[in-house]
Short mmCIF file of C-alpha atoms in Angstrom, two decimals:
data_model
loop_
_atom_site.label_atom_id
_atom_site.label_comp_id
_atom_site.label_asym_id
_atom_site.label_seq_id
_atom_site.Cartn_x
_atom_site.Cartn_y
_atom_site.Cartn_z
CA UNK R 1 108.54 40.91 70.32
CA UNK R 2 110.29 38.55 67.94
CA UNK R 3 111.19 39.84 64.46
CA UNK R 4 108.44 38.90 62.03
CA UNK R 5 105.92 38.25 64.78
CA UNK R 6 103.82 41.33 64.22
CA UNK R 7 100.78 39.46 65.53
CA UNK R 8 102.56 39.07 68.91
CA UNK R 9 101.32 35.54 69.33
CA UNK R 10 103.39 34.74 72.41
CA UNK R 11 101.89 37.76 74.19
CA UNK R 12 98.39 36.82 73.03
CA UNK R 13 98.82 33.30 74.38
CA UNK R 14 100.13 34.57 77.73
CA UNK R 15 97.35 37.13 78.20
CA UNK R 16 94.62 34.70 77.14
CA UNK R 17 96.02 32.25 79.68
CA UNK R 18 95.56 34.89 82.39
CA UNK R 19 91.90 35.18 81.41
CA UNK R 20 91.42 31.42 81.58
CA UNK R 21 93.29 31.04 84.85
CA UNK R 22 91.03 33.64 86.46
CA UNK R 23 88.01 31.51 85.50
CA UNK R 24 89.68 28.33 86.79
CA UNK R 25 90.67 30.07 90.02
CA UNK R 26 87.03 30.99 90.72
CA UNK R 27 85.73 27.54 89.81
CA UNK R 28 88.22 25.82 92.14
CA UNK R 29 88.19 28.69 94.68
CA UNK R 30 92.00 28.71 94.89
CA UNK R 31 91.92 32.39 95.69
CA UNK R 32 95.59 32.52 96.70
CA UNK R 33 96.29 32.58 92.94
CA UNK R 34 95.03 36.17 92.69
CA UNK R 35 98.59 37.40 93.15
CA UNK R 36 99.75 35.51 90.05
CA UNK R 37 97.00 36.99 87.89
CA UNK R 38 96.67 40.61 89.04
CA UNK R 39 99.13 43.40 89.77
CA UNK R 40 99.63 44.28 93.43
CA UNK R 41 97.93 47.63 92.83
CA UNK R 42 95.14 46.33 90.58
CA UNK R 43 91.71 47.91 90.38
CA UNK R 44 88.77 45.55 89.90
CA UNK R 45 85.23 46.85 89.53
CA UNK R 46 82.24 44.49 89.46
CA UNK R 47 79.62 47.04 90.35
CA UNK R 48 78.95 50.68 91.13
CA UNK R 49 79.13 50.43 94.92
CA UNK R 50 82.30 50.24 96.98
CA UNK R 51 81.84 46.69 98.23
CA UNK R 52 81.73 45.53 94.58
CA UNK R 53 85.17 47.05 93.92
CA UNK R 54 88.66 46.02 95.02
CA UNK R 55 91.93 47.93 95.16
CA UNK R 56 94.93 45.64 95.23
CA UNK R 57 95.33 41.89 94.95
CA UNK R 58 94.91 41.26 98.69
CA UNK R 59 91.58 43.07 98.87
CA UNK R 60 90.43 41.34 95.69
CA UNK R 61 91.18 37.87 97.09
CA UNK R 62 89.19 38.77 100.18
CA UNK R 63 86.20 40.06 98.27
CA UNK R 64 86.03 37.03 95.97
CA UNK R 65 85.29 34.93 99.04
CA UNK R 66 81.69 35.97 98.43
CA UNK R 67 81.59 33.18 95.82
CA UNK R 68 81.54 30.65 98.67
CA UNK R 69 77.83 31.35 98.85
CA UNK R 70 77.49 29.10 95.77
CA UNK R 71 77.89 25.33 95.70
CA UNK R 72 79.68 25.37 92.35
CA UNK R 73 80.45 27.74 89.50
CA UNK R 74 81.59 27.41 85.88
CA UNK R 75 83.04 30.45 84.08
CA UNK R 76 83.05 30.02 80.29
CA UNK R 77 85.21 32.65 78.57
CA UNK R 78 84.91 33.59 74.89
CA UNK R 79 85.01 36.49 72.38
CA UNK R 80 88.55 37.44 73.47
CA UNK R 81 89.87 40.58 71.73
CA UNK R 82 93.29 42.01 72.56
CA UNK R 83 94.96 45.27 71.49
CA UNK R 84 98.49 46.31 72.33
CA UNK R 85 99.59 49.71 73.64
CA UNK R 86 103.33 49.35 73.21
CA UNK R 87 105.53 46.39 74.19
CA UNK R 88 104.38 46.04 77.81
CA UNK R 89 100.74 47.11 77.86
CA UNK R 90 97.52 45.78 76.37
CA UNK R 91 93.78 46.18 76.54
CA UNK R 92 91.29 43.33 76.28
CA UNK R 93 87.60 42.67 75.94
CA UNK R 94 86.09 39.25 76.52
CA UNK R 95 82.74 37.65 77.26
CA UNK R 96 81.95 35.39 80.17
CA UNK R 97 79.03 33.04 80.77
CA UNK R 98 79.14 32.40 84.51
CA UNK R 99 77.01 29.51 85.72
CA UNK R 100 76.37 29.29 89.46
CA UNK R 101 74.69 26.59 91.50
CA UNK R 102 72.94 27.73 94.66
CA UNK R 103 72.92 25.69 97.87
CA UNK R 104 69.35 24.63 97.05
CA UNK R 105 70.61 23.15 93.76
CA UNK R 106 69.04 25.77 91.49
CA UNK R 107 71.07 27.35 88.68
CA UNK R 108 71.72 31.03 88.18
CA UNK R 109 73.61 32.25 85.10
CA UNK R 110 75.24 35.62 84.49
CA UNK R 111 76.18 36.97 81.04
CA UNK R 112 78.84 39.67 81.12
CA UNK R 113 81.97 41.10 79.59
CA UNK R 114 85.37 41.90 81.04
CA UNK R 115 86.99 45.17 80.03
CA UNK R 116 90.63 44.73 81.02
CA UNK R 117 93.97 46.50 81.02
CA UNK R 118 97.10 44.33 81.17
CA UNK R 119 100.71 45.18 81.94
CA UNK R 120 103.88 43.16 81.57
CA UNK R 121 105.70 42.92 84.91
CA UNK R 122 109.09 41.29 85.58
CA UNK R 123 107.09 38.17 86.54
CA UNK R 124 104.99 38.19 83.36
CA UNK R 125 101.71 39.67 82.18
CA UNK R 126 99.18 40.67 84.85
CA UNK R 127 95.69 42.17 84.94
CA UNK R 128 96.10 45.76 86.14
CA UNK R 129 92.48 46.84 85.78
CA UNK R 130 89.26 44.91 85.25
CA UNK R 131 85.74 46.22 84.83
CA UNK R 132 82.92 43.71 84.58
CA UNK R 133 80.01 45.00 82.50
CA UNK R 134 76.94 42.84 82.80
CA UNK R 135 74.60 42.02 79.92
CA UNK R 136 72.09 40.33 82.17
CA UNK R 137 71.19 37.18 84.03
CA UNK R 138 68.46 34.58 83.93
CA UNK R 139 67.19 35.63 87.36
CA UNK R 140 67.84 39.04 88.92
CA UNK R 141 71.28 39.14 90.54
CA UNK R 142 71.59 39.39 94.32
CA UNK R 143 74.40 41.98 94.20
CA UNK R 144 74.58 45.38 92.47
CA UNK R 145 76.43 44.96 89.16
CA UNK R 146 77.50 47.47 86.51
CA UNK R 147 75.42 47.13 83.33
CA UNK R 148 76.93 47.15 79.83
CA UNK R 149 75.51 49.86 77.61
CA UNK R 150 72.89 49.00 75.03
CA UNK R 151 71.44 51.60 72.73
CA UNK R 152 67.77 52.26 73.50
CA UNK R 153 65.26 51.39 70.78
CA UNK R 154 64.59 54.35 68.46
CA UNK R 155 61.28 56.15 68.70
CA UNK R 156 59.01 54.86 65.95
CA UNK Y 1 101.05 36.33 53.80
CA UNK Y 2 104.41 36.79 55.50
CA UNK Y 3 107.19 34.29 54.69
CA UNK Y 4 107.19 31.58 57.31
CA UNK Y 5 103.68 32.41 58.50
CA UNK Y 6 101.97 29.42 56.96
CA UNK Y 7 99.38 29.53 59.74
CA UNK Y 8 98.29 33.01 58.54
CA UNK Y 9 97.88 34.27 62.05
CA UNK Y 10 97.28 37.90 61.13
CA UNK Y 11 94.40 36.86 58.88
CA UNK Y 12 93.02 34.55 61.58
CA UNK Y 13 93.08 37.37 64.11
CA UNK Y 14 91.37 39.78 61.72
CA UNK Y 15 88.61 37.33 60.74
CA UNK Y 16 87.99 36.22 64.32
CA UNK Y 17 87.67 39.89 65.24
CA UNK Y 18 84.90 40.23 62.63
CA UNK Y 19 83.04 37.36 64.31
CA UNK Y 20 83.36 38.99 67.72
CA UNK Y 21 82.41 42.44 66.48
CA UNK Y 22 79.20 41.04 64.99
CA UNK Y 23 78.26 39.70 68.44
CA UNK Y 24 79.14 43.01 70.12
CA UNK Y 25 77.18 44.94 67.48
CA UNK Y 26 74.04 42.95 68.27
CA UNK Y 27 74.50 43.22 72.03
CA UNK Y 28 74.92 47.02 71.84
CA UNK Y 29 72.50 47.37 68.88
CA UNK Y 30 74.96 49.65 67.03
CA UNK Y 31 73.58 48.41 63.73
CA UNK Y 32 75.34 51.09 61.69
CA UNK Y 33 78.45 48.89 62.06
CA UNK Y 34 77.02 46.33 59.64
CA UNK Y 35 78.88 48.04 56.79
CA UNK Y 36 82.23 47.50 58.53
CA UNK Y 37 81.59 43.78 59.00
CA UNK Y 38 79.81 42.65 55.82
CA UNK Y 39 80.40 43.22 52.10
CA UNK Y 40 77.97 45.56 50.37
CA UNK Y 41 76.55 42.62 48.43
CA UNK Y 42 76.52 40.14 51.32
CA UNK Y 43 73.99 37.33 51.61
CA UNK Y 44 72.82 36.47 55.14
CA UNK Y 45 70.41 33.62 55.77
CA UNK Y 46 68.92 33.03 59.22
CA UNK Y 47 65.99 30.92 58.07
CA UNK Y 48 64.24 29.36 55.11
CA UNK Y 49 61.74 32.16 54.46
CA UNK Y 50 62.48 35.44 52.69
CA UNK Y 51 62.04 37.71 55.71
CA UNK Y 52 64.75 35.71 57.51
CA UNK Y 53 67.24 36.47 54.72
CA UNK Y 54 69.03 39.67 53.72
CA UNK Y 55 70.77 40.70 50.51
CA UNK Y 56 73.24 43.51 51.04
CA UNK Y 57 74.46 45.31 54.13
CA UNK Y 58 71.68 47.91 54.08
CA UNK Y 59 68.91 45.33 54.08
CA UNK Y 60 70.71 43.34 56.77
CA UNK Y 61 70.95 46.35 59.08
CA UNK Y 62 67.24 46.90 58.63
CA UNK Y 63 66.29 43.32 59.32
CA UNK Y 64 68.42 43.09 62.48
CA UNK Y 65 66.18 45.76 63.99
CA UNK Y 66 63.95 42.84 64.91
CA UNK Y 67 66.29 42.32 67.91
CA UNK Y 68 64.77 45.42 69.51
CA UNK Y 69 61.97 43.13 70.62
CA UNK Y 70 64.37 41.92 73.34
CA UNK Y 71 65.47 43.87 76.40
CA UNK Y 72 69.05 42.59 76.23
CA UNK Y 73 71.08 39.96 74.41
CA UNK Y 74 74.48 38.30 74.91
CA UNK Y 75 76.11 36.46 71.99
CA UNK Y 76 78.88 34.09 73.14
CA UNK Y 77 81.01 32.89 70.22
CA UNK Y 78 83.21 29.79 70.31
CA UNK Y 79 84.45 26.76 68.30
CA UNK Y 80 85.90 29.04 65.60
CA UNK Y 81 87.37 27.11 62.64
CA UNK Y 82 88.82 28.90 59.62
CA UNK Y 83 90.04 27.57 56.26
CA UNK Y 84 91.64 29.63 53.54
CA UNK Y 85 90.77 29.53 49.84
CA UNK Y 86 93.70 31.52 48.46
CA UNK Y 87 95.11 34.81 49.77
CA UNK Y 88 91.84 36.80 49.84
CA UNK Y 89 89.12 34.28 50.64
CA UNK Y 90 88.27 32.08 53.61
CA UNK Y 91 85.50 29.93 55.00
CA UNK Y 92 84.57 29.70 58.67
CA UNK Y 93 82.43 27.71 61.04
CA UNK Y 94 81.70 28.87 64.57
CA UNK Y 95 79.23 28.23 67.37
CA UNK Y 96 77.10 30.86 69.08
CA UNK Y 97 75.18 30.73 72.34
CA UNK Y 98 72.75 33.63 72.07
CA UNK Y 99 71.04 34.62 75.30
CA UNK Y 100 68.01 36.91 75.01
CA UNK Y 101 65.99 38.62 77.70
CA UNK Y 102 62.35 39.25 76.90
CA UNK Y 103 60.49 42.37 77.99
CA UNK Y 104 58.84 40.32 80.75
CA UNK Y 105 62.32 39.49 82.10
CA UNK Y 106 62.33 35.83 81.06
CA UNK Y 107 65.37 34.32 79.33
CA UNK Y 108 65.40 32.60 75.98
CA UNK Y 109 68.61 30.99 74.68
CA UNK Y 110 69.46 29.91 71.14
CA UNK Y 111 72.25 27.45 70.26
CA UNK Y 112 73.45 27.72 66.67
CA UNK Y 113 76.37 27.76 64.29
CA UNK Y 114 77.49 30.27 61.70
CA UNK Y 115 78.63 28.94 58.34
CA UNK Y 116 80.49 31.88 56.79
CA UNK Y 117 82.41 32.92 53.70
CA UNK Y 118 84.88 35.80 54.07
CA UNK Y 119 86.62 37.95 51.47
CA UNK Y 120 89.45 40.43 51.79
CA UNK Y 121 88.38 43.83 50.43
CA UNK Y 122 90.56 46.96 50.08
CA UNK Y 123 89.16 47.97 53.51
CA UNK Y 124 89.97 44.61 55.14
CA UNK Y 125 88.25 41.26 55.67
CA UNK Y 126 84.46 41.19 55.44
CA UNK Y 127 81.70 38.57 55.79
CA UNK Y 128 80.41 37.93 52.28
CA UNK Y 129 77.98 35.15 53.13
CA UNK Y 130 76.56 33.90 56.42
CA UNK Y 131 74.19 31.01 57.03
CA UNK Y 132 72.96 30.46 60.58
CA UNK Y 133 72.19 26.80 61.26
CA UNK Y 134 70.32 26.30 64.51
CA UNK Y 135 70.94 23.42 66.91
CA UNK Y 136 67.99 24.34 69.09
CA UNK Y 137 66.70 26.59 71.81
CA UNK Y 138 65.46 26.21 75.35
CA UNK Y 139 61.97 27.33 74.35
CA UNK Y 140 60.60 27.16 70.78
CA UNK Y 141 61.78 30.13 68.76
CA UNK Y 142 59.28 32.74 67.61
CA UNK Y 143 60.76 33.03 64.09
CA UNK Y 144 61.40 30.35 61.43
CA UNK Y 145 65.09 29.34 61.63
CA UNK Y 146 67.16 26.94 59.51
CA UNK Y 147 68.06 23.77 61.44
CA UNK Y 148 71.53 22.24 61.42
CA UNK Y 149 71.59 18.65 60.22
CA UNK Y 150 71.81 15.83 62.74
CA UNK Y 151 71.90 12.23 61.66
CA UNK Y 152 68.71 10.37 62.65
CA UNK Y 153 69.10 7.53 65.14
CA UNK Y 154 69.70 4.20 63.39
CA UNK Y 155 66.91 1.64 63.35
CA UNK Y 156 67.59 -0.88 66.08
CA UNK J 1 108.40 23.15 64.64
CA UNK J 2 109.43 25.96 62.33
CA UNK J 3 112.43 28.10 63.36
CA UNK J 4 111.21 31.17 65.18
CA UNK J 5 107.78 29.69 65.88
CA UNK J 6 108.28 29.11 69.57
CA UNK J 7 104.55 29.51 70.11
CA UNK J 8 103.94 26.45 67.89
CA UNK J 9 100.93 28.01 66.27
CA UNK J 10 100.43 25.33 63.63
CA UNK J 11 100.26 22.69 66.36
CA UNK J 12 97.90 24.84 68.43
CA UNK J 13 95.57 25.26 65.45
CA UNK J 14 95.61 21.52 64.71
CA UNK J 15 94.92 20.48 68.30
CA UNK J 16 92.20 23.09 68.79
CA UNK J 17 90.59 21.79 65.62
CA UNK J 18 90.47 18.32 67.18
CA UNK J 19 88.62 19.76 70.16
CA UNK J 20 86.10 21.50 67.90
CA UNK J 21 85.61 18.48 65.65
CA UNK J 22 84.78 16.34 68.67
CA UNK J 23 81.97 18.78 69.55
CA UNK J 24 80.73 18.84 65.95
CA UNK J 25 80.85 15.05 65.76
CA UNK J 26 78.56 14.76 68.79
CA UNK J 27 76.17 17.44 67.55
CA UNK J 28 75.80 15.75 64.14
CA UNK J 29 76.21 12.22 65.58
CA UNK J 30 78.69 11.27 62.86
CA UNK J 31 80.33 8.84 65.25
CA UNK J 32 82.42 7.17 62.55
CA UNK J 33 84.72 10.22 62.89
CA UNK J 34 85.98 8.99 66.27
CA UNK J 35 88.89 7.29 64.50
CA UNK J 36 90.06 10.61 63.04
CA UNK J 37 90.04 12.31 66.43
CA UNK J 38 91.31 9.69 68.89
CA UNK J 39 94.20 7.22 68.90
CA UNK J 40 93.30 3.57 68.38
CA UNK J 41 94.30 2.86 71.98
CA UNK J 42 92.75 5.97 73.53
CA UNK J 43 91.40 6.09 77.05
CA UNK J 44 88.29 8.23 77.62
CA UNK J 45 86.80 8.65 81.07
CA UNK J 46 83.47 10.43 81.58
CA UNK J 47 82.70 9.00 84.99
CA UNK J 48 83.92 6.73 87.77
CA UNK J 49 82.10 3.57 86.68
CA UNK J 50 83.17 1.25 83.89
CA UNK J 51 80.29 1.97 81.51
CA UNK J 52 81.30 5.67 81.59
CA UNK J 53 84.80 4.80 80.35
CA UNK J 54 86.06 3.63 76.95
CA UNK J 55 89.30 1.95 75.93
CA UNK J 56 90.00 2.34 72.25
CA UNK J 57 88.31 4.26 69.48
CA UNK J 58 85.91 1.47 68.58
CA UNK J 59 84.56 1.13 72.10
CA UNK J 60 84.31 4.91 72.39
CA UNK J 61 82.23 5.19 69.22
CA UNK J 62 79.92 2.52 70.58
CA UNK J 63 79.51 4.17 73.96
CA UNK J 64 78.78 7.60 72.50
CA UNK J 65 75.64 6.12 70.94
CA UNK J 66 74.08 6.89 74.33
CA UNK J 67 73.67 10.46 73.04
CA UNK J 68 70.88 9.25 70.77
CA UNK J 69 68.66 9.50 73.82
CA UNK J 70 68.61 13.28 73.18
CA UNK J 71 66.81 15.03 70.35
CA UNK J 72 69.65 17.52 69.80
CA UNK J 73 72.83 18.68 71.46
CA UNK J 74 75.14 21.71 71.19
CA UNK J 75 78.67 21.52 72.61
CA UNK J 76 80.23 24.97 73.10
CA UNK J 77 83.99 24.76 73.72
CA UNK J 78 86.04 27.52 75.33
CA UNK J 79 88.92 28.29 77.75
CA UNK J 80 91.35 26.18 75.67
CA UNK J 81 94.82 25.92 77.24
CA UNK J 82 97.57 23.83 75.65
CA UNK J 83 101.03 22.87 76.90
CA UNK J 84 103.62 20.94 74.95
CA UNK J 85 105.66 17.98 76.21
CA UNK J 86 108.19 17.75 73.41
CA UNK J 87 107.58 17.87 69.66
CA UNK J 88 104.90 15.16 69.47
CA UNK J 89 102.99 15.36 72.76
CA UNK J 90 100.76 17.91 74.42
CA UNK J 91 98.35 18.35 77.28
CA UNK J 92 95.19 20.41 77.16
CA UNK J 93 92.47 21.77 79.39
CA UNK J 94 89.24 23.20 78.01
CA UNK J 95 85.72 24.00 79.14
CA UNK J 96 82.53 22.74 77.54
CA UNK J 97 78.97 23.93 77.89
CA UNK J 98 76.91 21.02 76.59
CA UNK J 99 73.27 21.78 75.87
CA UNK J 100 70.95 18.81 75.40
CA UNK J 101 67.33 18.69 74.33
CA UNK J 102 65.31 15.81 75.67
CA UNK J 103 62.62 14.02 73.63
CA UNK J 104 59.97 15.94 75.61
CA UNK J 105 61.55 19.21 74.41
CA UNK J 106 63.04 20.24 77.76
CA UNK J 107 66.62 21.48 77.99
CA UNK J 108 69.37 20.03 80.15
CA UNK J 109 72.80 21.71 80.27
CA UNK J 110 76.08 20.31 81.53
CA UNK J 111 79.11 22.43 82.50
CA UNK J 112 82.39 20.54 82.45
CA UNK J 113 86.05 20.55 81.52
CA UNK J 114 88.12 18.24 79.38
CA UNK J 115 91.53 17.22 80.67
CA UNK J 116 93.30 15.82 77.60
CA UNK J 117 96.55 14.31 76.44
CA UNK J 118 97.39 14.58 72.74
CA UNK J 119 99.97 12.78 70.61
CA UNK J 120 101.16 13.40 67.09
CA UNK J 121 100.69 10.29 64.95
CA UNK J 122 101.78 9.79 61.33
CA UNK J 123 98.21 10.84 60.41
CA UNK J 124 98.30 14.00 62.57
CA UNK J 125 97.43 14.99 66.13
CA UNK J 126 95.03 12.74 68.02
CA UNK J 127 93.44 12.65 71.50
CA UNK J 128 95.17 9.84 73.39
CA UNK J 129 93.49 10.39 76.74
CA UNK J 130 90.46 12.41 77.81
CA UNK J 131 89.01 12.86 81.27
CA UNK J 132 85.79 14.83 81.60
CA UNK J 133 85.52 16.61 84.95
CA UNK J 134 82.07 17.99 85.59
CA UNK J 135 81.40 21.34 87.27
CA UNK J 136 77.67 20.73 87.43
CA UNK J 137 74.41 20.79 85.53
CA UNK J 138 71.14 22.66 85.72
CA UNK J 139 69.25 19.49 86.61
CA UNK J 140 70.87 16.40 88.15
CA UNK J 141 72.49 14.27 85.45
CA UNK J 142 71.06 10.85 84.60
CA UNK J 143 74.49 9.16 84.40
CA UNK J 144 77.34 8.99 86.95
CA UNK J 145 79.92 11.66 86.05
CA UNK J 146 83.30 12.52 87.58
CA UNK J 147 83.21 15.82 89.48
CA UNK J 148 85.89 18.49 89.15
CA UNK J 149 87.51 19.42 92.43
CA UNK J 150 86.46 22.57 94.24
CA UNK J 151 88.02 23.60 97.50
CA UNK J 152 85.53 23.38 100.39
CA UNK J 153 84.63 26.64 102.13
CA UNK J 154 86.94 27.37 105.07
CA UNK J 155 85.61 27.00 108.60
CA UNK J 156 84.67 30.43 109.85
#
């Protein structure tokens, strides 16, 4: 942290770049990049069942191969909020709009948020823990995802 | 404003956080947070008729209860531009893609921009005035919204 | 570049503003703003055929008139990544979700990325080169666009 840089802009830029590179990695399917984005012992949870969770970068890269079932994807990241827990740790919340094209040409879009924990390693910032919380999708998803909480409507 | 910080990054981060927290508040329906995001005497205009406008945080929280008619929402904020009018005032323009899921499961998406005025209060930055200008929606909206201006095509 | 500002935040803000103003220009169709956003000798490539490319700001403004065929548009920009090549040059990558409304009221959405080169001119930062690489669209596009690369699925 540079003197006078209480907003920690260099760290914000580096962590936001991680978030964007994850999206680009999925959209190009260059899954060997997982090791540059996640810690070796990362925990990534997309859904409540074991096959929707990954422990470690190697297992994560393997599980993301499920995205080959789509012709194309486009992961649009926004609403990035970062908070620091000391010089080498941070938490983040961001939104993703994930467009997918099926082999039959039809579109399927997922609306979700990433709840992340980041750590600074000797090689730079990495995602240590990611939980995807889903807001919904335009057609029901074909895999079991974890839902974000929404307060139920009050009794009238 | 810190010496040398002519970009006012701390203020930019704080105001952008307001924009994101508004989206999160709607998506979780924690409407009691309105008072942390808006000034007590805020003016919020979603459309040209009185019931699409709110004066004051209390009235705004009440009017946003109309979002209970949806099962879920996801408000994706982007294109954030901020300009400062002195140390304690700012103006902002941002885009929102607001996905809504109806009780029958169907999706309805709104594309709009927020035209905002912010003030710094003793408790931090707040939205003092918000005007939502709508670009359009995938199916006609069920409430009267204010349209953003688009230049008509020239006569050929 | 100010001493101690190794993140070049003022330049990042200025270049990001260019990206946002391009979106706003299309959505309002104020095409006379092209000259404030692009260099006079810019190169802009939307697709592999000549009519989807423009050399110079004047030709670009003329070619963007094709967007009059839509009733409305909304260009949502995200995933902005910038890298500097010296004090007066930069490269950028960003994602765009471009919603279009046809005259019959139907929606058509394009998912793409912008691959840009920026230069600082005496009048400020400008886009010198833009290549749009398309991820896909919900219905097949009516003009020939350049596709972003995606690695083919491995042979099993």
